[in-house]
PDB file of C-alpha atoms in Angstrom:
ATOM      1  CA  UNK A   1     128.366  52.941  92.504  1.00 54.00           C
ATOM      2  CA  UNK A   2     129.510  55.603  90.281  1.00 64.00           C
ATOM      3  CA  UNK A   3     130.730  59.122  91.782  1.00 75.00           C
ATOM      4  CA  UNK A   4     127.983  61.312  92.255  1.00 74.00           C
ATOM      5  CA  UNK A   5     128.929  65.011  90.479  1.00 84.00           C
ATOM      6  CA  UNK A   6     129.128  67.653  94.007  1.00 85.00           C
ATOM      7  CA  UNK A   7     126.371  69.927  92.647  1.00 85.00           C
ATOM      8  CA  UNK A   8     124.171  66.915  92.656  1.00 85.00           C
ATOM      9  CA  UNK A   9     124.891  65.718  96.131  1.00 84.00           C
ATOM     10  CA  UNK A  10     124.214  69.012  97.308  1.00 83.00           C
ATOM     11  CA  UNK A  11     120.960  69.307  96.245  1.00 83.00           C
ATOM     12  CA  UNK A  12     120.348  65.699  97.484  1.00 81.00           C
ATOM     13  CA  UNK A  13     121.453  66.603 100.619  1.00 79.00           C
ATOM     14  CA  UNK A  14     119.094  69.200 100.477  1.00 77.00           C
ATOM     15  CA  UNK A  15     116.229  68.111  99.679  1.00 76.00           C
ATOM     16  CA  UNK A  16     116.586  65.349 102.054  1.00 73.00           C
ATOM     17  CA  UNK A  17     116.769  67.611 105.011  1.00 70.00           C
ATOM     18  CA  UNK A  18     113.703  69.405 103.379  1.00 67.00           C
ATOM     19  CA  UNK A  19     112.035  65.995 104.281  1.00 69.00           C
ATOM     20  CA  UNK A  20     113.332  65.347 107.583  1.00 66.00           C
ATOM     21  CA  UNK A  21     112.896  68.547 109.224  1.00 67.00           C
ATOM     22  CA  UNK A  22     110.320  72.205 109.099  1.00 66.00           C
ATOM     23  CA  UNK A  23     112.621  74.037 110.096  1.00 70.00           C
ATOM     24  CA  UNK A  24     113.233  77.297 107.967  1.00 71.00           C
ATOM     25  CA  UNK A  25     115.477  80.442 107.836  1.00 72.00           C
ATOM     26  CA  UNK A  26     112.745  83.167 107.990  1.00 71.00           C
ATOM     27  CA  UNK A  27     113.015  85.395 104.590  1.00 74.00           C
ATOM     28  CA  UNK A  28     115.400  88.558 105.091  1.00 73.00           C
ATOM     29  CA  UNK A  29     113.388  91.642 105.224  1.00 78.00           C
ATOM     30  CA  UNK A  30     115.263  93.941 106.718  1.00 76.00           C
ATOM     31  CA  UNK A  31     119.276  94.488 105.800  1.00 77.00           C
ATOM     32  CA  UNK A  32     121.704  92.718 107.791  1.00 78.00           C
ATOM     33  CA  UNK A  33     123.273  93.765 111.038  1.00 81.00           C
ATOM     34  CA  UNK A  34     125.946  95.998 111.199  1.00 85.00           C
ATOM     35  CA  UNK A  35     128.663  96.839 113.823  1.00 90.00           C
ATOM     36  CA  UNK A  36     128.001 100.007 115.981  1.00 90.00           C
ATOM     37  CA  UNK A  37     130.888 101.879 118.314  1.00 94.00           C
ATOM     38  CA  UNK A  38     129.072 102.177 121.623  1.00 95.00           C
ATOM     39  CA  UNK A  39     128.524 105.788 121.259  1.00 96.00           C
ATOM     40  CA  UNK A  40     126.170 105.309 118.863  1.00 95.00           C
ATOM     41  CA  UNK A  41     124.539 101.883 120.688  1.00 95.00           C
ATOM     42  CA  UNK A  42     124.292 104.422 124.078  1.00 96.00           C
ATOM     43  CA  UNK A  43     121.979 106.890 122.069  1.00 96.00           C
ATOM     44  CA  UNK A  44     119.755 104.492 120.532  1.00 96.00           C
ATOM     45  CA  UNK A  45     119.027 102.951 123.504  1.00 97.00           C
ATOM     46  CA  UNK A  46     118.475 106.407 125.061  1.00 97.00           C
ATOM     47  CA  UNK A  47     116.410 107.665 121.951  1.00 97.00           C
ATOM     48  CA  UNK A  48     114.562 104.295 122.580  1.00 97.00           C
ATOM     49  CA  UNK A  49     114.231 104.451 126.108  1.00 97.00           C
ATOM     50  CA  UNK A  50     112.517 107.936 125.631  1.00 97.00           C
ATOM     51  CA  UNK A  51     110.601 107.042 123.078  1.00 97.00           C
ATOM     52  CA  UNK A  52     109.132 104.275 125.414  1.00 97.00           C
ATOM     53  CA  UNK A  53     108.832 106.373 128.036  1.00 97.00           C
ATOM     54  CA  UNK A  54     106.506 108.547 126.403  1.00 97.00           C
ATOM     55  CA  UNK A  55     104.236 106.055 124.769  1.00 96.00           C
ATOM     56  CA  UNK A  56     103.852 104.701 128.076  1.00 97.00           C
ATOM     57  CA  UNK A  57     102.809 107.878 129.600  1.00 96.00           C
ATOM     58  CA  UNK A  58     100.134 108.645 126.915  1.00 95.00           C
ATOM     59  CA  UNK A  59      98.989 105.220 127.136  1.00 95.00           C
ATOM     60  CA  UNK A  60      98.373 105.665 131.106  1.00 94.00           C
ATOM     61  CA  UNK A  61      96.757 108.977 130.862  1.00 91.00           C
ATOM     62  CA  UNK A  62      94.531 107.699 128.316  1.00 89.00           C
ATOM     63  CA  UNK A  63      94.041 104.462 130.558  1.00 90.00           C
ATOM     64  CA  UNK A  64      93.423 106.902 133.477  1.00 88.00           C
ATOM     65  CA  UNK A  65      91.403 109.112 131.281  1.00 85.00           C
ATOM     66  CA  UNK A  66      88.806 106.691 130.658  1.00 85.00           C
ATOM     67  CA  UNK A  67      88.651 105.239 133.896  1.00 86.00           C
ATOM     68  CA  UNK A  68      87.730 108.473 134.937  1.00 85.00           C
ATOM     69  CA  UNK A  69      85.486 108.928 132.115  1.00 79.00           C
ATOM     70  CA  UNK A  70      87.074 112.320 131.257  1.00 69.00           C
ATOM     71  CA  UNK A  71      86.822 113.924 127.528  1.00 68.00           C
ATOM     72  CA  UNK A  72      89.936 115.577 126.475  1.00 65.00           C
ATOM     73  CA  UNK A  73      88.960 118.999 124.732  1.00 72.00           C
ATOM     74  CA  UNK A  74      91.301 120.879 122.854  1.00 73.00           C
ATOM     75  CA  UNK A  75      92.596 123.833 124.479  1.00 72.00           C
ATOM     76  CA  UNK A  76      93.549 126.655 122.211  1.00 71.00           C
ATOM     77  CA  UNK A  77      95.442 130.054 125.019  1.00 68.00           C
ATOM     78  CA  UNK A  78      96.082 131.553 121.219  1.00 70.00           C
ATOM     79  CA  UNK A  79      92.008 130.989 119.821  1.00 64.00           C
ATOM     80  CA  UNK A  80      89.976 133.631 118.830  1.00 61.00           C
ATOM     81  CA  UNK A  81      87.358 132.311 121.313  1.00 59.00           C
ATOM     82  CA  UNK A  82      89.607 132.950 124.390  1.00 52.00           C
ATOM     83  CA  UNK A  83      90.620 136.360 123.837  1.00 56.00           C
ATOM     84  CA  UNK A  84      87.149 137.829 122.822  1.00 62.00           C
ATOM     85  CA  UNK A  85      86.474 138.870 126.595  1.00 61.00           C
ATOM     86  CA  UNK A  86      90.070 140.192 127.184  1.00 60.00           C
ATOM     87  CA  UNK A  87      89.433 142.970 125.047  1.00 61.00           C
ATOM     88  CA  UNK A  88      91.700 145.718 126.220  1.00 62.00           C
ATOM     89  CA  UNK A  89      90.787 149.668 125.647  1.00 64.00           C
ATOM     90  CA  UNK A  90      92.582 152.671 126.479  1.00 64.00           C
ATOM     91  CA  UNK A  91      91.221 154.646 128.760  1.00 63.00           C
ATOM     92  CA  UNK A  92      92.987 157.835 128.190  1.00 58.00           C
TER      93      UNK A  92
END
């Protein structure tokens, strides 16, 4: 047969293994990886770490909070409401 052009067998070849297999690259959404010095790996993890750390502990005492059936109020020290009995006079 007659030599097939490059461009062409490439896209043969492509669409061939379209057929054969699913298999698909997923789409790109974020940018692509970049080299870190491990100074700055070290305090993402830790950032990360933390950042874990804390959701977990919210997400027990809310666990914990419901299994005791308690409501969380907000607490104001600084409110109006607190400081109406602490009202201090001179007595001199």
């Amino acid at each position: 047969g007659s030599p097939v052009p490059p461009e062409e067998r490439r896209l043969r070849d492509k669409k061939h293994l379209d057929d054969v297999t699913a298999a698909r690259l997923p789409p790109l959404h974020h940018s692509p990886a970049k080299l870190l010095s491990i100074e700055e790996s070290i305090a993402i993890q830790i950032q990360q770490k933390e950042a874990y750390e804390e959701m977990q502990a919210k997400l027990a005492a809310q666990k914990l909070a419901e299994r005791l059936n308690i409501k969380m109020l907000r607490f104001e020290p600084e409110g109006e409401a607190s400081m109406q009995y602490r009202e201090v006079r001179d007595e001199d």
